mmCIF file of C-alpha atoms in Angstrom:
data_model
loop_
_atom_site.group_PDB
_atom_site.id
_atom_site.type_symbol
_atom_site.label_atom_id
_atom_site.label_comp_id
_atom_site.label_asym_id
_atom_site.label_seq_id
_atom_site.Cartn_x
_atom_site.Cartn_y
_atom_site.Cartn_z
ATOM 1 C CA VAL A 1 -62.941 40.418 170.573
ATOM 2 C CA GLY A 2 -63.051 43.214 173.106
ATOM 3 C CA PHE A 3 -65.507 45.882 171.753
ATOM 4 C CA PHE A 4 -68.967 46.721 171.803
ATOM 5 C CA ARG A 5 -70.705 48.360 168.665
ATOM 6 C CA GLY A 6 -71.854 51.495 168.945
ATOM 7 C CA ASN A 7 -71.228 54.540 170.785
ATOM 8 C CA GLN A 8 -73.187 56.152 173.716
ATOM 9 C CA GLU A 9 -73.392 52.545 176.045
ATOM 10 C CA GLY A 10 -73.918 54.428 179.225
ATOM 11 C CA SER A 11 -72.054 52.094 181.887
ATOM 12 C CA VAL A 12 -69.279 49.829 182.052
ATOM 13 C CA SER A 13 -70.575 47.619 185.514
ATOM 14 C CA ASP A 14 -70.774 43.889 185.925
ATOM 15 C CA THR A 15 -74.543 44.397 185.976
ATOM 16 C CA THR A 16 -75.374 45.735 182.583
ATOM 17 C CA ASP A 17 -76.326 43.381 179.547
ATOM 18 C CA SER A 18 -73.636 45.044 177.515
ATOM 19 C CA VAL A 19 -71.144 43.582 179.601
ATOM 20 C CA ASP A 20 -72.845 40.315 180.833
ATOM 21 C CA LEU A 21 -73.034 39.237 177.088
ATOM 22 C CA PRO A 22 -70.432 36.640 176.338
ATOM 23 C CA VAL A 23 -68.547 37.217 173.399
ATOM 24 C CA ALA A 24 -66.206 34.682 171.447
ATOM 25 C CA THR A 25 -64.700 34.916 168.402
ATOM 26 C CA MET A 26 -61.744 32.649 166.263
ATOM 27 C CA THR A 27 -59.072 33.779 164.622
ATOM 28 C CA PRO A 28 -57.519 31.192 162.221
ATOM 29 C CA GLY A 29 -53.962 30.298 163.769
ATOM 30 C CA LEU A 30 -55.101 31.169 167.622
ATOM 31 C CA PRO A 31 -56.576 28.759 170.192
ATOM 32 C CA VAL A 32 -60.314 28.849 170.637
ATOM 33 C CA GLU A 33 -61.045 30.353 174.183
ATOM 34 C CA ALA A 34 -63.972 30.921 176.436
ATOM 35 C CA PRO A 35 -66.086 33.634 175.841
ATOM 36 C CA MET A 36 -64.740 37.180 177.160
ATOM 37 C CA ARG A 37 -66.615 40.183 177.928
ATOM 38 C CA PRO A 38 -66.331 42.873 175.710
ATOM 39 C CA MET A 39 -64.136 45.709 176.683
ATOM 40 C CA THR A 40 -66.483 48.561 177.593
ATOM 41 C CA HIS A 41 -65.925 52.153 178.070
ATOM 42 C CA ALA A 42 -67.745 55.251 179.182
ATOM 43 C CA ALA A 43 -66.997 58.897 180.634
ATOM 44 C CA ALA A 44 -68.650 61.104 182.593
ATOM 45 C CA GLU A 45 -70.375 64.159 181.065
ATOM 46 C CA PHE A 46 -67.994 67.315 180.750
ATOM 47 C CA ILE A 47 -69.990 70.027 182.591
ATOM 48 C CA LEU A 48 -68.302 73.704 182.921
ATOM 49 C CA GLY A 49 -66.498 73.467 186.644
ATOM 50 C CA THR A 50 -66.623 69.723 187.063
ATOM 51 C CA THR A 51 -63.639 67.260 187.043
ATOM 52 C CA PRO A 52 -64.979 64.247 185.021
ATOM 53 C CA SER A 53 -63.589 60.756 184.691
ATOM 54 C CA ALA A 54 -63.691 57.974 182.452
ATOM 55 C CA TYR A 55 -63.583 54.107 182.870
ATOM 56 C CA ALA A 56 -62.953 50.863 180.912
ATOM 57 C CA ALA A 57 -63.911 47.668 181.936
ATOM 58 C CA ILE A 58 -60.608 45.758 180.292
ATOM 59 C CA PRO A 59 -59.843 42.165 179.807
ATOM 60 C CA SER A 60 -57.647 39.982 182.278
ATOM 61 C CA GLY A 61 -53.891 40.135 181.315
ATOM 62 C CA ALA A 62 -54.231 43.768 180.069
ATOM 63 C CA LEU A 63 -50.528 44.861 180.512
ATOM 64 C CA ALA A 64 -51.363 48.672 179.820
ATOM 65 C CA THR A 65 -54.517 50.580 178.795
ATOM 66 C CA VAL A 66 -54.609 54.492 176.925
ATOM 67 C CA MET A 67 -57.540 56.563 176.074
ATOM 68 C CA HIS A 68 -57.516 58.258 172.470
ATOM 69 C CA VAL A 69 -59.134 61.512 173.041
ATOM 70 C CA GLY A 70 -60.337 63.167 169.616
ATOM 71 C CA ILE A 71 -63.048 65.662 168.119
ATOM 72 C CA ASP A 72 -65.152 63.589 165.762
ATOM 73 C CA GLN A 73 -66.037 60.355 165.156
ATOM 74 C CA THR A 74 -65.781 57.325 162.617
ATOM 75 C CA ASN A 75 -66.251 53.750 162.353
ATOM 76 C CA VAL A 76 -63.195 52.274 160.699
ATOM 77 C CA PRO A 77 -62.543 48.180 161.277
ATOM 78 C CA LEU A 78 -59.021 47.347 162.114
ATOM 79 C CA ASP A 79 -59.027 44.064 161.197
ATOM 80 C CA PRO A 80 -56.598 44.400 158.484
ATOM 81 C CA ILE A 81 -53.895 45.288 160.839
ATOM 82 C CA GLY A 82 -54.806 42.282 163.358
ATOM 83 C CA MET A 83 -57.140 43.536 165.827
ATOM 84 C CA ILE A 84 -60.022 40.999 164.626
ATOM 85 C CA GLY A 85 -63.280 42.273 165.409
ATOM 86 C CA CYS A 86 -62.438 45.946 166.565
ATOM 87 C CA SER A 87 -63.229 49.158 165.232
ATOM 88 C CA ALA A 88 -61.683 52.762 165.727
ATOM 89 C CA TYR A 89 -64.375 55.206 166.411
ATOM 90 C CA THR A 90 -62.331 57.979 167.393
ATOM 91 C CA THR A 91 -60.803 60.266 164.772
ATOM 92 C CA THR A 92 -58.697 63.766 164.696
ATOM 93 C CA ILE A 93 -56.748 62.438 167.972
ATOM 94 C CA VAL A 94 -55.904 65.369 169.837
ATOM 95 C CA GLY A 95 -54.631 63.362 172.891
ATOM 96 C CA THR A 96 -53.633 59.944 174.180
ATOM 97 C CA VAL A 97 -53.626 59.750 177.548
ATOM 98 C CA PRO A 98 -52.651 56.456 180.036
ATOM 99 C CA MET A 99 -55.431 55.185 182.116
ATOM 100 C CA LEU A 100 -54.674 53.881 185.805
ATOM 101 C CA GLN A 101 -55.334 49.903 186.064
ATOM 102 C CA SER A 102 -56.939 48.184 189.048
ATOM 103 C CA GLY A 103 -57.617 44.977 188.247
ATOM 104 C CA ARG A 104 -60.431 44.868 185.754
ATOM 105 C CA THR A 105 -61.136 48.518 185.131
ATOM 106 C CA ALA A 106 -58.780 51.560 184.024
ATOM 107 C CA SER A 107 -59.293 54.943 184.693
ATOM 108 C CA PHE A 108 -58.315 58.329 183.829
ATOM 109 C CA THR A 109 -59.487 61.740 185.260
ATOM 110 C CA PHE A 110 -59.377 64.830 183.198
ATOM 111 C CA GLY A 111 -58.668 68.220 184.669
ATOM 112 C CA THR A 112 -61.151 70.768 185.450
ATOM 113 C CA VAL A 113 -63.385 71.766 182.703
ATOM 114 C CA PRO A 114 -62.950 75.408 182.589
ATOM 115 C CA ASN A 115 -65.811 77.812 183.010
ATOM 116 C CA VAL A 116 -65.248 79.393 179.368
ATOM 117 C CA THR A 117 -68.134 80.330 177.713
ATOM 118 C CA THR A 118 -67.295 78.906 174.189
ATOM 119 C CA LEU A 119 -66.882 75.185 175.400
ATOM 120 C CA PRO A 120 -70.395 74.374 175.528
ATOM 121 C CA GLY A 121 -71.411 72.540 172.556
ATOM 122 C CA LEU A 122 -67.993 70.944 171.957
ATOM 123 C CA LEU A 123 -68.068 67.370 171.453
ATOM 124 C CA PHE A 124 -65.109 65.125 172.557
ATOM 125 C CA THR A 125 -64.966 61.755 171.605
ATOM 126 C CA THR A 126 -63.111 58.986 173.585
ATOM 127 C CA GLN A 127 -61.929 55.131 173.153
ATOM 128 C CA ALA A 128 -59.908 53.155 175.100
ATOM 129 C CA PHE A 129 -57.217 50.540 173.951
ATOM 130 C CA SER A 130 -55.604 47.684 175.953
ATOM 131 C CA LEU A 131 -52.448 45.780 175.162
ATOM 132 C CA VAL A 132 -53.292 42.223 175.899
ATOM 133 C CA PRO A 133 -50.588 39.607 174.850
ATOM 134 C CA GLY A 134 -52.201 36.653 172.654
ATOM 135 C CA ILE A 135 -55.921 38.108 172.474
ATOM 136 C CA ASN A 136 -55.498 38.846 168.478
ATOM 137 C CA PRO A 137 -52.579 38.756 166.265
ATOM 138 C CA PHE A 138 -52.273 42.683 167.192
ATOM 139 C CA SER A 139 -52.252 42.075 170.728
ATOM 140 C CA ILE A 140 -54.336 45.248 171.082
ATOM 141 C CA VAL A 141 -58.112 45.094 172.246
ATOM 142 C CA ALA A 142 -60.467 48.244 171.656
ATOM 143 C CA SER A 143 -63.150 49.456 173.547
ATOM 144 C CA ASN A 144 -66.580 51.309 172.220
ATOM 145 C CA GLY A 145 -66.474 54.608 171.338
ATOM 146 C CA TRP A 146 -67.858 57.556 173.774
ATOM 147 C CA ASP A 147 -69.322 60.890 173.179
ATOM 148 C CA SER A 148 -69.086 63.809 175.472
ATOM 149 C CA LEU A 149 -70.482 66.977 174.749
ATOM 150 C CA VAL A 150 -69.628 69.910 176.846
ATOM 151 C CA GLY A 151 -72.652 71.504 178.915
ATOM 152 C CA ILE A 152 -73.058 73.958 181.391
#
């Protein structure tokens, strides 16, 4: 519940196919609920001298949302820890930052990307996680992963 498989999904708006597709899963012991929209996540390009932002379309009832920032990718199913249907897409986490929630959207603005000639070509991976009581046995839902390549 609450994820979109694959990286590079480019939008979290309510009008994209990735968000409009209803998703429903059944977890043994939990009540079956109406389908919910996947939790999607996207980040702006990291261009030298710019101030990129990241966004996540979050489920209703989310109490808090954070974003992991890493430097490489993975695809590890999180079912064994109770996050049914979710996967971890970011490894070698270099930071976890709180995202500001407003309605069904969470956001975070990074600092200005410094104009350093060694940064272009560096890959950052991000993924958002929301605390949503009762959404699954672990009460945490994960978004899709997002890759951002630093450019000039």
